[in-house]
Amino acid sequence: MKSVFVSEFGGVDKLRYEDLPTPALAAGQALVKIAASGVNFIDIYFRTGLYPAPAPVVLGMEAAGVVEAVAPDVTSVKPGDRVAYAMCRGSYAEYAAVPAWQLVPVPDAMDLHTAAGSMLQGMTAHYLTHSTWELQPGETCLVHAAAGGAGQWIVAAAKLRGARVIGTTSTPAKAESARAAGCDEVILYTEQDFEAETKRLTGGKGVDVVYDSVGASTWEKSLNCIRPRGLMVTFGNASGPVPPFAPLVLNQKGSIFLTRPSLGHYCANREELEWRARDIFRWLASGAVKLHIDQVYPLAEAGLAQTALAGRQTTGKLLLEP
Ligand code: NDP
């Protein structure tokens, strides 16, 4: 089968679009014929080696497709089922072997592109706004890269919880996308000082929670945007990883809390996975959340998709089609 993988870490030039054997099924797994695979920033971390894995590293952490075969002990899905999943690496391929417990059924009315494009970022937004910090009506959050894939979902999920949402983006066009996703206020953090703007917009109080996926370049100022005893959620490294720091800083910023979460730990069992997947599919079906698919690339052009994502040229979701 065709797949996109790296044998050496590095730039997009290290990506190989070649044949690999179709994965053999281990106990508990199902073989999924992939209809569409989502592109996520985490794929870039696996390509560069920021997140190390043994070679060959087949990229891709989410997809939707049709079950082709199941291991003898699997009863939860069967060949022909339409399914979607996230957080199992290897979706930049024609087939993937996935633990059956991680597969959720795709509703009949939903196309597989929408399902593939919603799982990872949608469930991330769900856990960040429902579990990491249970946003309450009247609270305010700051969402960096609010026009991005994860960003648009977080904005929408925060609005569904009744929060006020301040977003940041790099361009006026992205600011429009962030507003369309639901932002109450948008700060152009390439032109404006987002710390000063956030303080102004909150009457000097600061926000209850910051959702920061940008990392190195926003870290310092993000800490200054949080009200005493609020929460800093650093959940990504789009501009590079956050440098080491002293816990005393949390005291100096107002006894704030800090967490560095990951979707895997918030979809730790079937119950949590079903809760989050059910909610995001319901939001899509009702129109409460609109998925913006920026572009669909052939699998062979994964490098172009990753270059656009890393180059800040995208809004919303990118997909690959095998
Ligand atoms: P996005 O679509 O959000 O793309 C990244 C965005 O980050 C860019 O569009 C850009 O928006 C902004 N950005 C700011 N500085 C830089 C920079 N130096 N280089 C590149 N981009 C920059 O990607 P994803 O939605 O796939 O992922 C967003 C982040 O969320 C990633 O860091 C990812 O790792 C993280 N994430 C974490 C999860 C978790 O559970 N921990 C799960 C899902 C995602 P702008 O131009 O507006 O600045």
mmCIF file of C-alpha atoms and ligand atoms in Angstrom:
data_model
loop_
_atom_site.group_PDB
_atom_site.id
_atom_site.type_symbol
_atom_site.label_atom_id
_atom_site.label_comp_id
_atom_site.label_asym_id
_atom_site.label_seq_id
_atom_site.Cartn_x
_atom_site.Cartn_y
_atom_site.Cartn_z
ATOM 1 C CA MET A 1 0.000 0.000 0.000
ATOM 2 C CA LYS A 2 1.071 3.591 -0.541
ATOM 3 C CA SER A 3 2.068 5.490 2.582
ATOM 4 C CA VAL A 4 3.932 8.608 3.641
ATOM 5 C CA PHE A 5 6.688 8.071 6.190
ATOM 6 C CA VAL A 6 10.152 9.234 7.320
ATOM 7 C CA SER A 7 13.187 7.059 7.936
ATOM 8 C CA GLU A 8 15.263 10.091 8.942
ATOM 9 C CA PHE A 9 13.921 13.107 10.809
ATOM 10 C CA GLY A 10 14.008 16.503 9.123
ATOM 11 C CA GLY A 11 12.259 18.780 6.638
ATOM 12 C CA VAL A 12 9.565 17.880 4.130
ATOM 13 C CA ASP A 13 12.340 16.624 1.840
ATOM 14 C CA LYS A 14 12.614 13.631 4.206
ATOM 15 C CA LEU A 15 9.018 12.574 3.509
ATOM 16 C CA ARG A 16 8.813 9.376 1.446
ATOM 17 C CA TYR A 17 5.718 8.422 -0.550
ATOM 18 C CA GLU A 18 6.331 4.744 -1.160
ATOM 19 C CA ASP A 19 4.894 1.257 -0.781
ATOM 20 C CA LEU A 20 4.957 -0.374 2.631
ATOM 21 C CA PRO A 21 3.320 -3.690 3.527
ATOM 22 C CA THR A 22 -0.343 -3.372 4.534
ATOM 23 C CA PRO A 23 -0.251 -3.582 8.358
ATOM 24 C CA ALA A 24 -0.858 -7.037 9.845
ATOM 25 C CA LEU A 25 -3.605 -7.146 12.460
ATOM 26 C CA ALA A 26 -2.679 -7.707 16.099
ATOM 27 C CA ALA A 27 -5.232 -8.767 18.720
ATOM 28 C CA GLY A 28 -7.871 -6.123 19.309
ATOM 29 C CA GLN A 29 -7.216 -4.293 16.040
ATOM 30 C CA ALA A 30 -9.243 -3.512 12.942
ATOM 31 C CA LEU A 31 -7.884 -2.728 9.486
ATOM 32 C CA VAL A 32 -9.346 0.525 8.167
ATOM 33 C CA LYS A 33 -9.341 1.428 4.472
ATOM 34 C CA ILE A 34 -8.737 5.136 4.721
ATOM 35 C CA ALA A 35 -10.995 7.553 2.849
ATOM 36 C CA ALA A 36 -9.391 10.708 4.231
ATOM 37 C CA SER A 37 -6.641 11.462 6.706
ATOM 38 C CA GLY A 38 -6.446 14.666 8.727
ATOM 39 C CA VAL A 39 -3.294 16.777 8.692
ATOM 40 C CA ASN A 40 -2.272 18.041 12.123
ATOM 41 C CA PHE A 41 0.673 19.966 13.507
ATOM 42 C CA ILE A 42 1.651 16.891 15.497
ATOM 43 C CA ASP A 43 2.530 15.223 12.166
ATOM 44 C CA ILE A 44 5.225 17.863 11.733
ATOM 45 C CA TYR A 45 6.614 17.124 15.223
ATOM 46 C CA PHE A 46 6.901 13.419 14.285
ATOM 47 C CA ARG A 47 8.560 14.338 10.974
ATOM 48 C CA THR A 48 11.168 16.577 12.602
ATOM 49 C CA GLY A 49 11.781 14.248 15.547
ATOM 50 C CA LEU A 50 10.520 16.721 18.189
ATOM 51 C CA TYR A 51 8.288 13.779 19.146
ATOM 52 C CA PRO A 52 10.618 10.797 18.635
ATOM 53 C CA ALA A 53 9.384 7.436 17.312
ATOM 54 C CA PRO A 54 11.206 4.405 15.876
ATOM 55 C CA ALA A 55 11.711 4.481 12.071
ATOM 56 C CA PRO A 56 10.027 4.107 9.675
ATOM 57 C CA VAL A 57 7.595 6.617 11.154
ATOM 58 C CA VAL A 58 4.365 6.521 9.167
ATOM 59 C CA LEU A 59 2.786 9.911 9.828
ATOM 60 C CA GLY A 60 -0.832 10.865 10.482
ATOM 61 C CA MET A 61 -2.886 10.662 13.668
ATOM 62 C CA GLU A 62 -6.506 10.646 12.474
ATOM 63 C CA ALA A 63 -8.670 9.347 9.669
ATOM 64 C CA ALA A 64 -12.060 8.112 8.605
ATOM 65 C CA GLY A 65 -12.786 5.170 6.370
ATOM 66 C CA VAL A 66 -14.346 1.740 6.117
ATOM 67 C CA VAL A 67 -13.426 -1.351 8.136
ATOM 68 C CA GLU A 68 -11.778 -3.873 5.824
ATOM 69 C CA ALA A 69 -11.012 -6.690 8.299
ATOM 70 C CA VAL A 70 -10.871 -7.334 12.037
ATOM 71 C CA ALA A 71 -8.732 -9.491 14.327
ATOM 72 C CA PRO A 72 -10.521 -12.672 15.513
ATOM 73 C CA ASP A 73 -11.187 -11.228 18.983
ATOM 74 C CA VAL A 74 -12.843 -8.018 17.729
ATOM 75 C CA THR A 75 -16.629 -7.814 17.971
ATOM 76 C CA SER A 76 -17.262 -4.068 18.316
ATOM 77 C CA VAL A 77 -16.858 -3.353 14.565
ATOM 78 C CA LYS A 78 -17.185 -5.427 11.392
ATOM 79 C CA PRO A 79 -16.100 -5.162 7.764
ATOM 80 C CA GLY A 80 -18.104 -2.506 5.951
ATOM 81 C CA ASP A 81 -18.588 -0.246 8.988
ATOM 82 C CA ARG A 82 -17.889 3.452 8.457
ATOM 83 C CA VAL A 83 -15.556 4.579 11.253
ATOM 84 C CA ALA A 84 -13.343 7.429 12.387
ATOM 85 C CA TYR A 85 -10.517 7.708 14.909
ATOM 86 C CA ALA A 86 -7.752 9.898 16.308
ATOM 87 C CA MET A 87 -4.489 9.414 18.202
ATOM 88 C CA CYS A 88 -3.298 6.272 16.472
ATOM 89 C CA ARG A 89 -0.273 7.024 14.285
ATOM 90 C CA GLY A 90 -0.105 5.799 10.680
ATOM 91 C CA SER A 91 -3.043 7.418 8.873
ATOM 92 C CA TYR A 92 -0.996 8.891 5.980
ATOM 93 C CA ALA A 93 -1.591 5.610 4.154
ATOM 94 C CA GLU A 94 -4.145 3.571 2.263
ATOM 95 C CA TYR A 95 -4.749 1.292 5.255
ATOM 96 C CA ALA A 96 -4.168 1.523 9.009
ATOM 97 C CA ALA A 97 -4.383 -1.046 11.791
ATOM 98 C CA VAL A 98 -6.188 0.656 14.665
ATOM 99 C CA PRO A 99 -7.209 -0.633 18.123
ATOM 100 C CA ALA A 100 -10.914 -1.355 17.644
ATOM 101 C CA TRP A 101 -11.824 0.407 20.897
ATOM 102 C CA GLN A 102 -10.582 3.701 19.382
ATOM 103 C CA LEU A 103 -12.982 3.508 16.411
ATOM 104 C CA VAL A 104 -16.225 5.429 16.566
ATOM 105 C CA PRO A 105 -19.084 4.889 14.118
ATOM 106 C CA VAL A 106 -19.611 7.725 11.639
ATOM 107 C CA PRO A 107 -23.272 8.817 11.543
ATOM 108 C CA ASP A 108 -25.018 7.881 8.270
ATOM 109 C CA ALA A 109 -25.659 11.510 7.408
ATOM 110 C CA MET A 110 -21.999 12.528 7.830
ATOM 111 C CA ASP A 111 -19.492 12.249 4.996
ATOM 112 C CA LEU A 112 -16.134 10.672 5.736
ATOM 113 C CA HIS A 113 -14.206 13.867 4.981
ATOM 114 C CA THR A 114 -16.072 15.723 7.708
ATOM 115 C CA ALA A 115 -15.512 12.870 10.147
ATOM 116 C CA ALA A 116 -11.794 12.632 9.320
ATOM 117 C CA GLY A 117 -11.405 16.378 9.686
ATOM 118 C CA SER A 118 -13.144 16.633 13.040
ATOM 119 C CA MET A 119 -11.879 13.881 15.297
ATOM 120 C CA LEU A 120 -8.537 15.138 16.569
ATOM 121 C CA GLN A 121 -9.118 18.876 16.710
ATOM 122 C CA GLY A 122 -12.788 18.576 17.690
ATOM 123 C CA MET A 123 -12.126 16.243 20.592
ATOM 124 C CA THR A 124 -9.175 18.410 21.620
ATOM 125 C CA ALA A 125 -11.471 21.424 21.829
ATOM 126 C CA HIS A 126 -13.940 19.307 23.778
ATOM 127 C CA TYR A 127 -11.510 18.189 26.447
ATOM 128 C CA LEU A 128 -9.896 21.625 26.767
ATOM 129 C CA THR A 129 -13.234 23.364 27.355
ATOM 130 C CA HIS A 130 -15.098 20.573 29.201
ATOM 131 C CA SER A 131 -12.411 18.842 31.256
ATOM 132 C CA THR A 132 -9.049 20.627 31.471
ATOM 133 C CA TRP A 133 -10.984 23.735 32.453
ATOM 134 C CA GLU A 134 -14.765 23.442 32.664
ATOM 135 C CA LEU A 135 -15.557 26.796 31.110
ATOM 136 C CA GLN A 136 -18.558 28.489 32.702
ATOM 137 C CA PRO A 137 -20.933 31.112 31.295
ATOM 138 C CA GLY A 138 -19.465 34.528 31.975
ATOM 139 C CA GLU A 139 -15.855 33.333 32.022
ATOM 140 C CA THR A 140 -13.354 34.626 29.491
ATOM 141 C CA CYS A 141 -10.728 32.638 27.630
ATOM 142 C CA LEU A 142 -7.870 33.622 25.354
ATOM 143 C CA VAL A 143 -7.378 31.315 22.353
ATOM 144 C CA HIS A 144 -4.169 31.700 20.350
ATOM 145 C CA ALA A 145 -4.099 30.867 16.620
ATOM 146 C CA ALA A 146 -7.885 31.107 16.720
ATOM 147 C CA ALA A 147 -8.288 30.669 12.943
ATOM 148 C CA GLY A 148 -6.308 27.419 12.911
ATOM 149 C CA GLY A 149 -7.666 23.897 12.884
ATOM 150 C CA ALA A 150 -7.686 23.375 16.640
ATOM 151 C CA GLY A 151 -8.281 27.097 17.223
ATOM 152 C CA GLN A 152 -11.605 27.316 15.358
ATOM 153 C CA TRP A 153 -12.881 24.283 17.242
ATOM 154 C CA ILE A 154 -11.836 25.666 20.631
ATOM 155 C CA VAL A 155 -13.503 28.989 19.886
ATOM 156 C CA ALA A 156 -16.741 27.234 18.890
ATOM 157 C CA ALA A 157 -16.692 24.889 21.892
ATOM 158 C CA ALA A 158 -16.000 27.776 24.290
ATOM 159 C CA LYS A 159 -18.930 29.727 22.861
ATOM 160 C CA LEU A 160 -21.189 26.680 23.307
ATOM 161 C CA ARG A 161 -20.229 26.757 26.989
ATOM 162 C CA GLY A 162 -21.250 30.391 27.216
ATOM 163 C CA ALA A 163 -17.783 31.892 27.602
ATOM 164 C CA ARG A 164 -16.480 35.109 26.159
ATOM 165 C CA VAL A 165 -13.711 34.345 23.674
ATOM 166 C CA ILE A 166 -10.737 36.503 22.788
ATOM 167 C CA GLY A 167 -8.775 35.077 19.860
ATOM 168 C CA THR A 168 -5.417 35.911 18.321
ATOM 169 C CA THR A 169 -4.428 35.581 14.650
ATOM 170 C CA SER A 170 -1.615 36.818 12.432
ATOM 171 C CA THR A 171 -3.593 38.445 9.594
ATOM 172 C CA PRO A 172 -6.848 40.358 9.039
ATOM 173 C CA ALA A 173 -8.121 37.542 6.771
ATOM 174 C CA LYS A 174 -7.515 35.030 9.560
ATOM 175 C CA ALA A 175 -9.195 37.426 11.996
ATOM 176 C CA GLU A 176 -12.337 37.177 9.840
ATOM 177 C CA SER A 177 -12.200 33.373 10.036
ATOM 178 C CA ALA A 178 -11.754 33.562 13.801
ATOM 179 C CA ARG A 179 -14.784 35.858 14.088
ATOM 180 C CA ALA A 180 -16.809 33.510 11.880
ATOM 181 C CA ALA A 181 -15.853 30.672 14.237
ATOM 182 C CA GLY A 182 -17.335 32.671 17.122
ATOM 183 C CA CYS A 183 -14.644 34.941 18.618
ATOM 184 C CA ASP A 184 -16.057 37.942 20.459
ATOM 185 C CA GLU A 185 -12.778 39.827 20.080
ATOM 186 C CA VAL A 186 -9.778 39.223 17.847
ATOM 187 C CA ILE A 187 -6.269 40.531 18.436
ATOM 188 C CA LEU A 188 -3.774 40.679 15.567
ATOM 189 C CA TYR A 189 -0.829 39.471 17.615
ATOM 190 C CA THR A 190 1.602 40.239 14.793
ATOM 191 C CA GLU A 191 0.707 43.930 15.003
ATOM 192 C CA GLN A 192 -0.732 44.461 18.468
ATOM 193 C CA ASP A 193 0.671 43.608 21.906
ATOM 194 C CA PHE A 194 -1.715 40.795 22.840
ATOM 195 C CA GLU A 195 -0.916 41.123 26.541
ATOM 196 C CA ALA A 196 -1.872 44.803 26.641
ATOM 197 C CA GLU A 197 -4.943 44.183 24.465
ATOM 198 C CA THR A 198 -6.146 41.279 26.599
ATOM 199 C CA LYS A 199 -5.791 43.398 29.729
ATOM 200 C CA ARG A 200 -7.683 46.236 28.083
ATOM 201 C CA LEU A 201 -10.463 43.914 26.919
ATOM 202 C CA THR A 202 -10.845 42.450 30.416
ATOM 203 C CA GLY A 203 -10.708 45.755 32.275
ATOM 204 C CA GLY A 204 -7.288 44.861 33.678
ATOM 205 C CA LYS A 205 -8.592 41.680 35.284
ATOM 206 C CA GLY A 206 -7.102 39.085 32.918
ATOM 207 C CA VAL A 207 -8.734 35.979 31.518
ATOM 208 C CA ASP A 208 -9.767 32.862 33.407
ATOM 209 C CA VAL A 209 -7.885 30.555 31.084
ATOM 210 C CA VAL A 210 -5.410 30.782 28.188
ATOM 211 C CA TYR A 211 -5.383 28.072 25.526
ATOM 212 C CA ASP A 212 -1.904 28.402 24.032
ATOM 213 C CA SER A 213 -0.869 26.092 21.186
ATOM 214 C CA VAL A 214 1.728 28.482 19.794
ATOM 215 C CA GLY A 215 4.298 27.761 22.503
ATOM 216 C CA ALA A 216 7.662 29.501 22.589
ATOM 217 C CA SER A 217 6.703 32.863 21.081
ATOM 218 C CA THR A 218 3.539 33.462 23.156
ATOM 219 C CA TRP A 219 4.455 31.726 26.439
ATOM 220 C CA GLU A 220 5.826 34.679 28.411
ATOM 221 C CA LYS A 221 3.025 37.115 27.628
ATOM 222 C CA SER A 222 0.318 34.485 27.937
ATOM 223 C CA LEU A 223 1.231 34.050 31.600
ATOM 224 C CA ASN A 224 0.638 37.764 32.106
ATOM 225 C CA CYS A 225 -2.878 37.580 30.641
ATOM 226 C CA ILE A 226 -4.256 35.273 33.342
ATOM 227 C CA ARG A 227 -6.234 36.397 36.376
ATOM 228 C CA PRO A 228 -4.996 35.278 39.822
ATOM 229 C CA ARG A 229 -5.634 31.526 40.280
ATOM 230 C CA GLY A 230 -6.545 31.138 36.598
ATOM 231 C CA LEU A 231 -5.137 28.441 34.319
ATOM 232 C CA MET A 232 -2.432 28.403 31.671
ATOM 233 C CA VAL A 233 -3.005 25.581 29.203
ATOM 234 C CA THR A 234 0.056 25.143 27.031
ATOM 235 C CA PHE A 235 -0.904 22.423 24.578
ATOM 236 C CA GLY A 236 1.265 22.879 21.494
ATOM 237 C CA ASN A 237 4.553 24.059 20.014
ATOM 238 C CA ALA A 238 3.682 25.654 16.667
ATOM 239 C CA SER A 239 6.450 28.272 17.149
ATOM 240 C CA GLY A 240 8.744 25.905 19.080
ATOM 241 C CA PRO A 241 8.617 24.248 22.500
ATOM 242 C CA VAL A 242 8.279 26.327 25.666
ATOM 243 C CA PRO A 243 11.691 26.754 27.362
ATOM 244 C CA PRO A 244 12.310 25.392 30.864
ATOM 245 C CA PHE A 245 11.077 27.685 33.624
ATOM 246 C CA ALA A 246 10.958 27.961 37.431
ATOM 247 C CA PRO A 247 7.706 27.057 39.259
ATOM 248 C CA LEU A 248 8.130 30.216 41.343
ATOM 249 C CA VAL A 249 7.001 32.123 38.242
ATOM 250 C CA LEU A 250 3.485 30.707 38.754
ATOM 251 C CA ASN A 251 3.403 32.324 42.187
ATOM 252 C CA GLN A 252 4.638 35.671 40.853
ATOM 253 C CA LYS A 253 1.940 35.685 38.158
ATOM 254 C CA GLY A 254 -0.849 35.295 40.729
ATOM 255 C CA SER A 255 -0.783 31.702 42.012
ATOM 256 C CA ILE A 256 -1.823 30.583 38.553
ATOM 257 C CA PHE A 257 -2.095 26.945 37.510
ATOM 258 C CA LEU A 258 -0.259 25.362 34.616
ATOM 259 C CA THR A 259 -1.003 22.241 32.619
ATOM 260 C CA ARG A 260 0.474 20.658 29.498
ATOM 261 C CA PRO A 261 -2.250 18.245 28.365
ATOM 262 C CA SER A 262 -2.601 15.781 25.507
ATOM 263 C CA LEU A 263 -5.712 14.366 23.822
ATOM 264 C CA GLY A 264 -4.559 10.792 24.450
ATOM 265 C CA HIS A 265 -4.832 11.253 28.207
ATOM 266 C CA TYR A 266 -8.289 12.806 27.868
ATOM 267 C CA CYS A 267 -9.649 9.982 25.692
ATOM 268 C CA ALA A 268 -8.261 7.389 28.025
ATOM 269 C CA ASN A 269 -11.154 4.942 27.826
ATOM 270 C CA ARG A 270 -14.159 4.126 25.693
ATOM 271 C CA GLU A 271 -16.562 6.145 27.815
ATOM 272 C CA GLU A 272 -14.581 9.377 27.427
ATOM 273 C CA LEU A 273 -14.019 8.780 23.734
ATOM 274 C CA GLU A 274 -17.741 8.201 23.096
ATOM 275 C CA TRP A 275 -18.692 11.281 25.124
ATOM 276 C CA ARG A 276 -16.403 13.568 23.155
ATOM 277 C CA ALA A 277 -17.058 12.034 19.709
ATOM 278 C CA ARG A 278 -20.824 12.044 20.296
ATOM 279 C CA ASP A 279 -20.776 15.723 21.272
ATOM 280 C CA ILE A 280 -18.687 16.896 18.338
ATOM 281 C CA PHE A 281 -20.756 14.907 15.818
ATOM 282 C CA ARG A 282 -23.909 16.363 17.392
ATOM 283 C CA TRP A 283 -22.542 19.916 17.147
ATOM 284 C CA LEU A 284 -21.742 19.354 13.469
ATOM 285 C CA ALA A 285 -25.125 17.779 12.708
ATOM 286 C CA SER A 286 -27.018 20.634 14.363
ATOM 287 C CA GLY A 287 -24.929 23.297 12.641
ATOM 288 C CA ALA A 288 -23.694 24.618 16.005
ATOM 289 C CA VAL A 289 -20.160 24.067 14.691
ATOM 290 C CA LYS A 290 -19.175 24.427 11.051
ATOM 291 C CA LEU A 291 -16.067 22.576 9.928
ATOM 292 C CA HIS A 292 -13.967 24.678 7.591
ATOM 293 C CA ILE A 293 -11.962 22.406 5.293
ATOM 294 C CA ASP A 294 -9.262 24.621 3.813
ATOM 295 C CA GLN A 295 -7.877 22.153 1.268
ATOM 296 C CA VAL A 296 -7.824 18.470 0.322
ATOM 297 C CA TYR A 297 -4.494 17.200 -1.029
ATOM 298 C CA PRO A 298 -3.656 13.849 -2.642
ATOM 299 C CA LEU A 299 -1.677 11.688 -0.186
ATOM 300 C CA ALA A 300 1.384 12.030 -2.431
ATOM 301 C CA GLU A 301 1.359 15.782 -1.722
ATOM 302 C CA ALA A 302 1.561 15.508 2.058
ATOM 303 C CA GLY A 303 4.698 17.649 1.927
ATOM 304 C CA LEU A 304 2.799 20.539 0.347
ATOM 305 C CA ALA A 305 0.124 20.290 3.026
ATOM 306 C CA GLN A 306 2.706 20.303 5.823
ATOM 307 C CA THR A 307 4.593 23.216 4.248
ATOM 308 C CA ALA A 308 1.383 25.261 4.113
ATOM 309 C CA LEU A 309 0.529 24.371 7.737
ATOM 310 C CA ALA A 310 3.999 25.157 9.083
ATOM 311 C CA GLY A 311 4.105 28.330 6.966
ATOM 312 C CA ARG A 312 0.979 29.766 8.639
ATOM 313 C CA GLN A 313 -0.808 29.813 5.287
ATOM 314 C CA THR A 314 -3.872 27.819 6.356
ATOM 315 C CA THR A 315 -7.123 28.316 8.205
ATOM 316 C CA GLY A 316 -9.211 25.421 9.458
ATOM 317 C CA LYS A 317 -8.552 21.871 8.327
ATOM 318 C CA LEU A 318 -6.311 20.172 5.782
ATOM 319 C CA LEU A 319 -7.021 16.640 4.559
ATOM 320 C CA LEU A 320 -5.125 14.021 2.568
ATOM 321 C CA GLU A 321 -6.833 11.543 0.235
ATOM 322 C CA PRO A 322 -5.061 8.265 -0.514
HETATM 323 P P1 NDP B 1 -3.080 25.200 13.143
HETATM 324 O O1 NDP B 1 -4.060 25.073 12.053
HETATM 325 O O2 NDP B 1 -3.500 25.919 14.376
HETATM 326 O O3 NDP B 1 -1.775 25.862 12.567
HETATM 327 C C1 NDP B 1 -0.838 26.423 13.411
HETATM 328 C C2 NDP B 1 -1.096 27.932 13.587
HETATM 329 O O4 NDP B 1 -0.252 28.396 14.625
HETATM 330 C C3 NDP B 1 -0.734 28.747 12.367
HETATM 331 O O5 NDP B 1 -1.743 28.812 11.396
HETATM 332 C C4 NDP B 1 -0.440 30.091 12.986
HETATM 333 O O6 NDP B 1 -1.625 30.870 13.094
HETATM 334 C C5 NDP B 1 0.026 29.752 14.404
HETATM 335 N N1 NDP B 1 1.459 30.022 14.566
HETATM 336 C C6 NDP B 1 1.988 30.976 15.361
HETATM 337 N N2 NDP B 1 3.307 30.999 15.273
HETATM 338 C C7 NDP B 1 3.653 30.057 14.379
HETATM 339 C C8 NDP B 1 4.891 29.633 13.846
HETATM 340 N N3 NDP B 1 6.070 30.178 14.226
HETATM 341 N N4 NDP B 1 4.896 28.630 12.931
HETATM 342 C C9 NDP B 1 3.749 28.066 12.548
HETATM 343 N N5 NDP B 1 2.533 28.424 13.021
HETATM 344 C C10 NDP B 1 2.478 29.422 13.938
HETATM 345 O O7 NDP B 1 -2.537 23.732 13.519
HETATM 346 P P2 NDP B 1 -3.278 22.577 14.339
HETATM 347 O O8 NDP B 1 -4.683 22.946 14.582
HETATM 348 O O9 NDP B 1 -2.961 21.286 13.690
HETATM 349 O O10 NDP B 1 -2.488 22.572 15.697
HETATM 350 C C11 NDP B 1 -2.396 23.743 16.482
HETATM 351 C C12 NDP B 1 -1.588 23.458 17.699
HETATM 352 O O11 NDP B 1 -2.360 22.701 18.608
HETATM 353 C C13 NDP B 1 -0.294 22.701 17.473
HETATM 354 O O12 NDP B 1 0.691 23.250 18.292
HETATM 355 C C14 NDP B 1 -0.652 21.301 17.915
HETATM 356 O O13 NDP B 1 0.450 20.581 18.336
HETATM 357 C C15 NDP B 1 -1.596 21.605 19.053
HETATM 358 N N6 NDP B 1 -2.486 20.494 19.381
HETATM 359 C C16 NDP B 1 -2.323 19.891 20.592
HETATM 360 C C17 NDP B 1 -3.146 18.887 20.989
HETATM 361 C C18 NDP B 1 -3.039 18.341 22.374
HETATM 362 O O14 NDP B 1 -3.880 17.539 22.801
HETATM 363 N N7 NDP B 1 -2.027 18.714 23.124
HETATM 364 C C19 NDP B 1 -4.158 18.326 20.095
HETATM 365 C C20 NDP B 1 -4.309 19.084 18.854
HETATM 366 C C21 NDP B 1 -3.472 20.114 18.510
HETATM 367 P P3 NDP B 1 -1.476 32.478 12.914
HETATM 368 O O15 NDP B 1 -0.946 32.656 11.515
HETATM 369 O O16 NDP B 1 -2.821 33.025 13.127
HETATM 370 O O17 NDP B 1 -0.468 32.905 13.942
#
